CSV table of C-alpha atoms and ligand atoms in Angstrom, one decimal:
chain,number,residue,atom,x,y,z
A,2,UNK,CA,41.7,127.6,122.6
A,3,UNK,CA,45.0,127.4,125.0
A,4,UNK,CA,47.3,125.3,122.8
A,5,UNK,CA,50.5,124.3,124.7
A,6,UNK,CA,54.0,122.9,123.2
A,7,UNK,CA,55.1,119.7,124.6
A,8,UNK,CA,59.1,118.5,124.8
A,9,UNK,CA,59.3,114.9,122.7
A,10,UNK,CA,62.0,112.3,122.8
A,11,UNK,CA,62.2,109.9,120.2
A,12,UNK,CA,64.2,106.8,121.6
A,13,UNK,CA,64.9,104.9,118.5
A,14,UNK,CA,64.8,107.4,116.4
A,15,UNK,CA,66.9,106.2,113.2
A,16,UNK,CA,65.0,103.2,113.2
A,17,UNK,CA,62.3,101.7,110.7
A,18,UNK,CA,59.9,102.8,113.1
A,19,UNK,CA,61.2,106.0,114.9
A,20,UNK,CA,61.6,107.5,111.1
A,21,UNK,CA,58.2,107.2,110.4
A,22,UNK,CA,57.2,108.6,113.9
A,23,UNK,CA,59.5,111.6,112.5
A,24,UNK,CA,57.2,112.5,109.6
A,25,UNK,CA,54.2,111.9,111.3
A,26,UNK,CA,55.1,114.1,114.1
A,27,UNK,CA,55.8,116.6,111.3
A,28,UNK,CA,52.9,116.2,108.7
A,29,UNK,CA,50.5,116.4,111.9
A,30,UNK,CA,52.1,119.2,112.7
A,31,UNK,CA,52.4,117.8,116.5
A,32,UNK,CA,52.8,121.0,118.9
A,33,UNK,CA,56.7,120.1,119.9
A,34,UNK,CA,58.3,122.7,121.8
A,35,UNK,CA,61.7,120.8,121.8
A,36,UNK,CA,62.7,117.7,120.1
A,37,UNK,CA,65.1,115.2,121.2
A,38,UNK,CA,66.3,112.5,119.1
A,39,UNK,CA,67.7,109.5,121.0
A,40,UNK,CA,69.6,106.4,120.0
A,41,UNK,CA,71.7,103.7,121.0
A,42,UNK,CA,75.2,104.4,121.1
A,43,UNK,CA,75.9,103.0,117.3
A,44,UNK,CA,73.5,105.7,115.9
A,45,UNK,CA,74.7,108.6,118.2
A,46,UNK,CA,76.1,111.4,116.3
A,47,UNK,CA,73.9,111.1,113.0
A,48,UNK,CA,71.5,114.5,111.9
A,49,UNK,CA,68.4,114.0,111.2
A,50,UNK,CA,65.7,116.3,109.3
A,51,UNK,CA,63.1,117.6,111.1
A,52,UNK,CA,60.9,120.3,109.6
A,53,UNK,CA,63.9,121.6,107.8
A,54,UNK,CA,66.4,121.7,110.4
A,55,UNK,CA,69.1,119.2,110.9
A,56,UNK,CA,69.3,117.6,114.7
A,57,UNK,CA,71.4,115.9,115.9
A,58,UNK,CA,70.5,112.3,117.5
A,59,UNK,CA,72.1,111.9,120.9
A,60,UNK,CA,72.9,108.7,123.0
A,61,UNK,CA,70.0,107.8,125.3
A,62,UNK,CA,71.2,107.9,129.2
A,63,UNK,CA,69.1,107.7,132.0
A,64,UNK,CA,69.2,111.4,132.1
A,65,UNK,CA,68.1,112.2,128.6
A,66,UNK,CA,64.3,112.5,129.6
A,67,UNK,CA,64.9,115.6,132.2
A,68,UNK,CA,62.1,118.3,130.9
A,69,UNK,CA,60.5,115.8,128.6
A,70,UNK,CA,56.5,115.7,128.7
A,71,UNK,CA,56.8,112.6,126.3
A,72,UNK,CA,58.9,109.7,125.5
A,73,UNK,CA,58.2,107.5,122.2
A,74,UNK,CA,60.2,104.0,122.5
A,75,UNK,CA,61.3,102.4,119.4
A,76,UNK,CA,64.8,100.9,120.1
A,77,UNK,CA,63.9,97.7,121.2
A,78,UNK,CA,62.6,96.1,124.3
A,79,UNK,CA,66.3,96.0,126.7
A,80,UNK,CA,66.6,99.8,126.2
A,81,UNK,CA,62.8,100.2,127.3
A,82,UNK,CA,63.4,98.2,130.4
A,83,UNK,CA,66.1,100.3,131.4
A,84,UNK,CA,65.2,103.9,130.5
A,85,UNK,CA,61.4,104.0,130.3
A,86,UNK,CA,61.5,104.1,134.1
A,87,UNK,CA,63.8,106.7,134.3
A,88,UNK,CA,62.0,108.9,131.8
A,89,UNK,CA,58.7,108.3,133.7
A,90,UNK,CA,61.0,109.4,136.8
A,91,UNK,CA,61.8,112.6,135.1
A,92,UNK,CA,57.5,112.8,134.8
A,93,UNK,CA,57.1,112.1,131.1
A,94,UNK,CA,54.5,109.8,129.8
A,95,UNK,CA,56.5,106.9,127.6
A,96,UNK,CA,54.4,105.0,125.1
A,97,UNK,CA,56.3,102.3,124.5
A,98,UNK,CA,56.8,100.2,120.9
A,99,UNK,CA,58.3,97.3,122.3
A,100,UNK,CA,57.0,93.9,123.7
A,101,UNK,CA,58.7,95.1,127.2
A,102,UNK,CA,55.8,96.2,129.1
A,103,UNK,CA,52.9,94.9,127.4
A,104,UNK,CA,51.8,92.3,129.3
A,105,UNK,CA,52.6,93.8,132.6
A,106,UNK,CA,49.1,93.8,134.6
A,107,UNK,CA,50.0,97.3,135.8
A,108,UNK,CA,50.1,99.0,132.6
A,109,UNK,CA,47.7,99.4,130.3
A,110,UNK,CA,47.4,98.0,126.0
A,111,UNK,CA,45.9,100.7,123.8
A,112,UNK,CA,44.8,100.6,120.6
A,113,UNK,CA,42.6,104.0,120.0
A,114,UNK,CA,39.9,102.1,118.0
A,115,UNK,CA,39.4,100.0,120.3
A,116,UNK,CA,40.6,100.7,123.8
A,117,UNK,CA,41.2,104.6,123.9
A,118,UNK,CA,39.5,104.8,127.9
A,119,UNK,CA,42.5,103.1,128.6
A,120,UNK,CA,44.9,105.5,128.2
A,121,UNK,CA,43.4,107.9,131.3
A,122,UNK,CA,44.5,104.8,133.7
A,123,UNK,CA,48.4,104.9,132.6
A,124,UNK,CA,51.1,105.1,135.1
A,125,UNK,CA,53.9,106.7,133.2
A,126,UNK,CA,53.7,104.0,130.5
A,127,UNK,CA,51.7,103.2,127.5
A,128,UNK,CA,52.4,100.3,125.7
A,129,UNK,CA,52.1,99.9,121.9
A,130,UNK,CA,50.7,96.5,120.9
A,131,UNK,CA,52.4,94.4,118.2
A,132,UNK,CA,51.7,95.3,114.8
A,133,UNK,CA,50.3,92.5,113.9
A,134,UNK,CA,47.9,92.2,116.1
A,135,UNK,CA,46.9,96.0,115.7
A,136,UNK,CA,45.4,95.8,112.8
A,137,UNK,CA,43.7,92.5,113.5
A,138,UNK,CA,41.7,93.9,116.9
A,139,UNK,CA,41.0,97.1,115.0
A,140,UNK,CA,38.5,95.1,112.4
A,141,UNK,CA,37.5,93.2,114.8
A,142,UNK,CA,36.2,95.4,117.4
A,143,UNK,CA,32.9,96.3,116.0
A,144,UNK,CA,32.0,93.1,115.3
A,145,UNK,CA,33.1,91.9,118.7
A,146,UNK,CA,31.0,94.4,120.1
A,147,UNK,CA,28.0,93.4,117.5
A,148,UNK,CA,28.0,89.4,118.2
A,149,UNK,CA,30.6,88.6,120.1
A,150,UNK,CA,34.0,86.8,119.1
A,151,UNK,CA,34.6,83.1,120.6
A,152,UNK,CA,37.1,82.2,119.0
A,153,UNK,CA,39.7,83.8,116.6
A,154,UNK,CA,42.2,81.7,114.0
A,155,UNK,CA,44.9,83.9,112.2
A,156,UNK,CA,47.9,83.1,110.2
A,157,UNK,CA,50.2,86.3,109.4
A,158,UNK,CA,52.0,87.2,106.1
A,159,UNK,CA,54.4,89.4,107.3
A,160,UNK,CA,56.5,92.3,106.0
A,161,UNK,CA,60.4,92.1,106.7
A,162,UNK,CA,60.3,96.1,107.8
A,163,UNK,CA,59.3,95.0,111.1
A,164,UNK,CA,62.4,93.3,111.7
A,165,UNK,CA,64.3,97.0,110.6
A,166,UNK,CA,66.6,98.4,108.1
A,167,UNK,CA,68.8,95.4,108.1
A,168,UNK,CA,66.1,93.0,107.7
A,169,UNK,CA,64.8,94.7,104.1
A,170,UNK,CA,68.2,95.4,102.4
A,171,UNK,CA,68.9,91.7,103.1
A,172,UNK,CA,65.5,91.1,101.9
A,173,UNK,CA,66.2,93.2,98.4
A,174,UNK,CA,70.3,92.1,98.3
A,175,UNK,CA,69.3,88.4,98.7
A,176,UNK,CA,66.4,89.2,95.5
A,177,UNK,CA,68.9,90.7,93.2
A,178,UNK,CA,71.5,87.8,94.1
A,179,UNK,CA,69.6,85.0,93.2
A,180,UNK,CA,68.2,87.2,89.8
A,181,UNK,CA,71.9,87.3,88.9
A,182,UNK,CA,72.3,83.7,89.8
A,183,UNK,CA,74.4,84.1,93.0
A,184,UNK,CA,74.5,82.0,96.1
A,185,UNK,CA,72.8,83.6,98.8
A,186,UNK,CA,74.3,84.1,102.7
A,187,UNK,CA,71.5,84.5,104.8
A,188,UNK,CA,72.0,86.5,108.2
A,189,UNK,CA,69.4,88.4,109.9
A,190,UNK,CA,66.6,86.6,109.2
A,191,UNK,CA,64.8,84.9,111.3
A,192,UNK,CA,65.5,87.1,115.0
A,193,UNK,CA,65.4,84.5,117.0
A,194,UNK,CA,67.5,82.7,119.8
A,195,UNK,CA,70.0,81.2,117.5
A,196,UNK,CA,72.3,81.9,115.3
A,197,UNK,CA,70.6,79.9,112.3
A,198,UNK,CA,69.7,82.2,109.3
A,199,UNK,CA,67.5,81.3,106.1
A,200,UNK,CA,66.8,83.0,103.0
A,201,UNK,CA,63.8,85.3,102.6
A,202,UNK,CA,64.0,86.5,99.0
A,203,UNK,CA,61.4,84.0,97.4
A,204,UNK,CA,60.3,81.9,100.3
A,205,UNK,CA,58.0,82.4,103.5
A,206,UNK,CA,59.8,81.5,107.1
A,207,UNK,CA,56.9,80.4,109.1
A,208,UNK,CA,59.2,82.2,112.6
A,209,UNK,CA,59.0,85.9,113.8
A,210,UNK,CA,60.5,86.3,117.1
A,211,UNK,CA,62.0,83.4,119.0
A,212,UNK,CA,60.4,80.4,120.2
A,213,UNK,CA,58.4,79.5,123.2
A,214,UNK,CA,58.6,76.2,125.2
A,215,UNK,CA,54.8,75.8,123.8
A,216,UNK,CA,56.0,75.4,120.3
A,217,UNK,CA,54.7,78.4,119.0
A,218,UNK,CA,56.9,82.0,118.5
A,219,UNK,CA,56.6,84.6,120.6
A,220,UNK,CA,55.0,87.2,118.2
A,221,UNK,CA,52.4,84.0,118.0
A,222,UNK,CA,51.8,83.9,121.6
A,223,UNK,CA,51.9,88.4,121.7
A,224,UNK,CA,48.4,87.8,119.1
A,225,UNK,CA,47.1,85.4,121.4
A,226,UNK,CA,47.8,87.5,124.9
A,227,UNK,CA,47.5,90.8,123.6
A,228,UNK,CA,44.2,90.8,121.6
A,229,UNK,CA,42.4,88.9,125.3
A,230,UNK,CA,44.2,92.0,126.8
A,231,UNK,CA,43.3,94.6,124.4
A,232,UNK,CA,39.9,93.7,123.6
A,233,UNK,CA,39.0,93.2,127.3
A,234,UNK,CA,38.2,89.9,126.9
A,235,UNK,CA,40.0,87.0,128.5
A,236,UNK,CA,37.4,84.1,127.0
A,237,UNK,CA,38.3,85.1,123.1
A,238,UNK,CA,40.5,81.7,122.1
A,239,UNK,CA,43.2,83.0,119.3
A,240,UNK,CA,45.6,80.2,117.7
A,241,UNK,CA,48.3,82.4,115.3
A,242,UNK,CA,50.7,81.2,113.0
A,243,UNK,CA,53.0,83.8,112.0
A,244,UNK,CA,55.4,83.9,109.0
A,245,UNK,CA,57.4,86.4,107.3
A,246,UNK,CA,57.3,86.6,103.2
A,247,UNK,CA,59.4,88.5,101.1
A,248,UNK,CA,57.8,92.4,101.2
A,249,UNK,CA,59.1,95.3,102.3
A,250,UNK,CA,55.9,96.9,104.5
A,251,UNK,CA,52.6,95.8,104.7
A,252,UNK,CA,51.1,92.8,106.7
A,253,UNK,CA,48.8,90.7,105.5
A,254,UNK,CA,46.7,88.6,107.8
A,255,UNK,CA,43.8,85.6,107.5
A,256,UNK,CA,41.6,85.8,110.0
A,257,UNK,CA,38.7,83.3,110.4
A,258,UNK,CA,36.2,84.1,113.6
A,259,UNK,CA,33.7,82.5,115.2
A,260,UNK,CA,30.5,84.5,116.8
A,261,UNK,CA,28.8,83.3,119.5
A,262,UNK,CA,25.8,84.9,118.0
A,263,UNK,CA,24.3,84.8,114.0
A,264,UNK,CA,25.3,87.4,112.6
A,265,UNK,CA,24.6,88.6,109.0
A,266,UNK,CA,26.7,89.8,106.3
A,267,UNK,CA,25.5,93.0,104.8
A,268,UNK,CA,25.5,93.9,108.6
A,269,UNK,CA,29.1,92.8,108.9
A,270,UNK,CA,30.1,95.2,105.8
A,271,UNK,CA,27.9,98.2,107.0
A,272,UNK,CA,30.0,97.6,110.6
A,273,UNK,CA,33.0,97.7,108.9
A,274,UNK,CA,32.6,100.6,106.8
A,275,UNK,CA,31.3,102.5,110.0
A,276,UNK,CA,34.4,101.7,111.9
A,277,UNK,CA,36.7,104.2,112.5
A,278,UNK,CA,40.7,103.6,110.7
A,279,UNK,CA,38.8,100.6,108.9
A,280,UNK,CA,39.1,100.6,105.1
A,281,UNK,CA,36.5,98.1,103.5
A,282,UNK,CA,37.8,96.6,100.0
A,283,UNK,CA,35.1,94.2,99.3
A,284,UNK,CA,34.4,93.6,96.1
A,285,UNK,CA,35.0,90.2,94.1
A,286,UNK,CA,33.6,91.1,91.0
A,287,UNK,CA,35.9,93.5,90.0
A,288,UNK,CA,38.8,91.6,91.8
A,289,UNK,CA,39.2,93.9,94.2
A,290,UNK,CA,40.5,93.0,98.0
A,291,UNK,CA,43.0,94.8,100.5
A,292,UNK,CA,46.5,94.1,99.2
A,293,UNK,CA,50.1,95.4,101.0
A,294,UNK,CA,50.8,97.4,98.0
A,295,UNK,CA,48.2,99.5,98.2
A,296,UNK,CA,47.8,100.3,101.9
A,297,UNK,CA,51.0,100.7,102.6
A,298,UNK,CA,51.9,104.6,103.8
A,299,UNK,CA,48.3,105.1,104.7
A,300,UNK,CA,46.7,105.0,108.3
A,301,UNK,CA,44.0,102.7,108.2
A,302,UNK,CA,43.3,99.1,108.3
A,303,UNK,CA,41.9,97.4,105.0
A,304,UNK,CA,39.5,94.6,105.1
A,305,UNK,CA,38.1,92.5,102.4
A,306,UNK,CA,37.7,88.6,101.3
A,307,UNK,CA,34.2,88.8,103.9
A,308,UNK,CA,32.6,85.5,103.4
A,309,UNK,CA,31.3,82.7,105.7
A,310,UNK,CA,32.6,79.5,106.7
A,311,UNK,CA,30.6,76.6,104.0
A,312,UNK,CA,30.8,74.7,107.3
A,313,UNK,CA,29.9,76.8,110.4
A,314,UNK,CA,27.3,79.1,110.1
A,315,UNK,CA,28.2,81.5,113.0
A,316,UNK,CA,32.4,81.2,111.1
A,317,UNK,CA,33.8,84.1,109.3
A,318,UNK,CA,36.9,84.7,106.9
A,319,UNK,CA,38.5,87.7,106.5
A,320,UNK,CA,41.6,89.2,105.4
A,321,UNK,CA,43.0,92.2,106.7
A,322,UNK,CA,46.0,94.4,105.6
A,323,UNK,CA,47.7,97.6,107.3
A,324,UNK,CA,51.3,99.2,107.3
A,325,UNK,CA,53.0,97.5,110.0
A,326,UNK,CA,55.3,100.7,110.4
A,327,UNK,CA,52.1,102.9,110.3
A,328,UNK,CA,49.5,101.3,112.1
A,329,UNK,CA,51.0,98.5,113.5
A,330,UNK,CA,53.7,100.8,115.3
A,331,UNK,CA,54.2,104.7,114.5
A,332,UNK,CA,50.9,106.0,113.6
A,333,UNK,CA,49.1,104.2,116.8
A,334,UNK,CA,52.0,105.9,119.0
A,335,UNK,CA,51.5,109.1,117.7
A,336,UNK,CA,47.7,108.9,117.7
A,337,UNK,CA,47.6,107.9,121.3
A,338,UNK,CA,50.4,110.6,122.1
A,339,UNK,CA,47.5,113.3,120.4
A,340,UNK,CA,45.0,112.1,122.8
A,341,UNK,CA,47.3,113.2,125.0
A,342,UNK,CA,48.0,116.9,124.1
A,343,UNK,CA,43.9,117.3,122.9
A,344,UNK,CA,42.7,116.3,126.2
A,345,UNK,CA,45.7,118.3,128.1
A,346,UNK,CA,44.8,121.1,125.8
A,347,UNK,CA,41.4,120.8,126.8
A,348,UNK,CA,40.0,119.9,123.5
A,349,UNK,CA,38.6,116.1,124.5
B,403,L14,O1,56.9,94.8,118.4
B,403,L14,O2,58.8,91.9,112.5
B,403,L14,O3,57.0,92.9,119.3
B,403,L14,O4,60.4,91.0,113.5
B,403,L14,C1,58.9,92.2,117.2
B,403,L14,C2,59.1,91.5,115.9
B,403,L14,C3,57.7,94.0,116.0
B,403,L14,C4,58.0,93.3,114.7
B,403,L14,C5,57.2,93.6,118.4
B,403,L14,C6,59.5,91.7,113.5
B,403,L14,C7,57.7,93.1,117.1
B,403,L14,C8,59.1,92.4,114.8
């Protein structure tokens, strides 16, 4: 075996996301050559620790990517737009965290588990679906394949990580204010388009991202485009309702789908605990379902609550749980950036 080193930028990389694609990169012992931490100009000048040696994170420029083999994005989606091109320029692949690129016809939506042929047809970018709908096409790809999905309803629980650092101390500053009995001053969440805040610490705010002109939010309308995009599948219907709740990592999603065909559900748990990065936690009688807790800092995608709709034979309800750092962001970049090297290393 001929393994090759590969130069890695990490655009983003004090952020909630481009930290964990630090460890990963480093408990998968990913074969870097040279390592280049980028940021915006606000982060510039920090260290960060990377297998024991201190580096130091530079400010991204359109010249940052020359000699890199590949660029992760993590720094939102304005400083995609304008350096992902110029790192593809400098012939690096980019996969891309950000809702920049996703929907552009020319570049392709991977989620391994489900879409990994994909990645062969990139021109210079990869984009990273949203977390959120991640983990919902990873479940729901084997049964897809199995009977069919028409029709998809979700509603999110999500974690405030997603919205970064500043989105989880106010989370945990708002908590310990109101515990003391102190008025709370919300400002960071929601992200949206104005400059009205609310308080997360015991509440749900049914708005991720800013609104659309069709009413819903854009990380709504990202489940409905993306999982037609992902799964291959323009006729699957998805109506989402996404809200954030008060905890730090971990998304938790209801799913209900409809099959075109009958389906059966012993068949529907033997599917699921064939399916690769699928976790199944099915088991009522001992009170046992996937819960945020408990899957956050692992890899896979937990599914449990499996029981059909009293009213539509061919309707299932689910509920599905995943790290929306891990799987819904870092660990599908890095997984799809070892697809990479294997297959350039001659190993797939
Ligand atoms: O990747 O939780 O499109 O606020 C944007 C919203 C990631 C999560 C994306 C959040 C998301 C984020």
């Amino acid at each position: 075996m001929n393994e090759h080193f590969y130069n890695v930028a990490v655009v983003g990389a004090t952020g909630a996301v481009g930290q964990q694609i630090l460890k990963l990169l480093e408990s998968r012992h990913f074969p870097i050559a040279q390592l280049k931490l980028l940021s915006s100009a606000r982060s510039a000048g920090k260290a960060l620790n990377f297998k024991g040696q201190a580096i130091l994170v530079e400010e991204a420029t359109p010249d940052s990517f020359a000699g890199i083999d590949i660029a992760l994005f993590s720094a939102g989606g304005d400083v995609s737009k304008a350096l992902a091109p110029h790192a593809v320029r400098h012939g690096a692949v980019c996969i891309d965290n950000t809702n920049a690129f996703r929907m552009d016809p020319d570049k392709v939506l991977v989620v391994p588990e489900v879409n990994p042929e994909k990645i062969d047809e990139h021109n210079g970018i990869i984009a990273n679906p949203n977390c959120s709908t991640i983990q919902m096409v990873a479940a729901l790809k084997p049964l897809h394949d199995e009977y069919g999905i028409s029709r998809i309803i979700v509603s999110t629980y999500q974690a405030v990580s997603g919205a970064g650092h500043q989105a989880i101390d106010e989370m945990l500053r708002q908590s310990k204010e109101i515990l003391d009995g102190q008025k709370v001053q919300p400002d960071i969440l929601p992200v949206g388009s104005l400059p009205v805040k609310h308080q997360i610490a015991f509440n749900a705010i049914p708005q991720i991202d800013k609104f659309t002109e069709n009413g819903y939010t854009l990380e709504e309308m990202k489940m409905v485009r993306e999982t037609k995009k992902i799964m291959g599948d323009e006729s699957i219907e998805v109506t989402a309702t996404c809200v954030r709740i008060p905890v730090v990592s971990g998304h938790s999603e209801s799913v209900y789908v409809e099959f075109k065909n009958d389906y059966d559900l012993e068949d529907v748990h033997r599917l699921l605990s064939n399916a690769p990065g699928v976790t199944l936690v099915d088991d009522p009688a001992a009170q046992s379902y996937p819960l945020a807790t408990e899957a956050v800092g692992k890899p896979d995608v937990f599914v449990g609550r499996l029981r059909r709709d009293l009213g539509h034979k061919r309707g299932l309800n689910m509920w599905i749980v995943s790290d929306n750092l891990l799987k819904g962001a870092a660990w599908n970049a890095v997984q799809i950036a070892e697809i990479i090297v294997n297959k350039r290393n001659g190993q797939a």
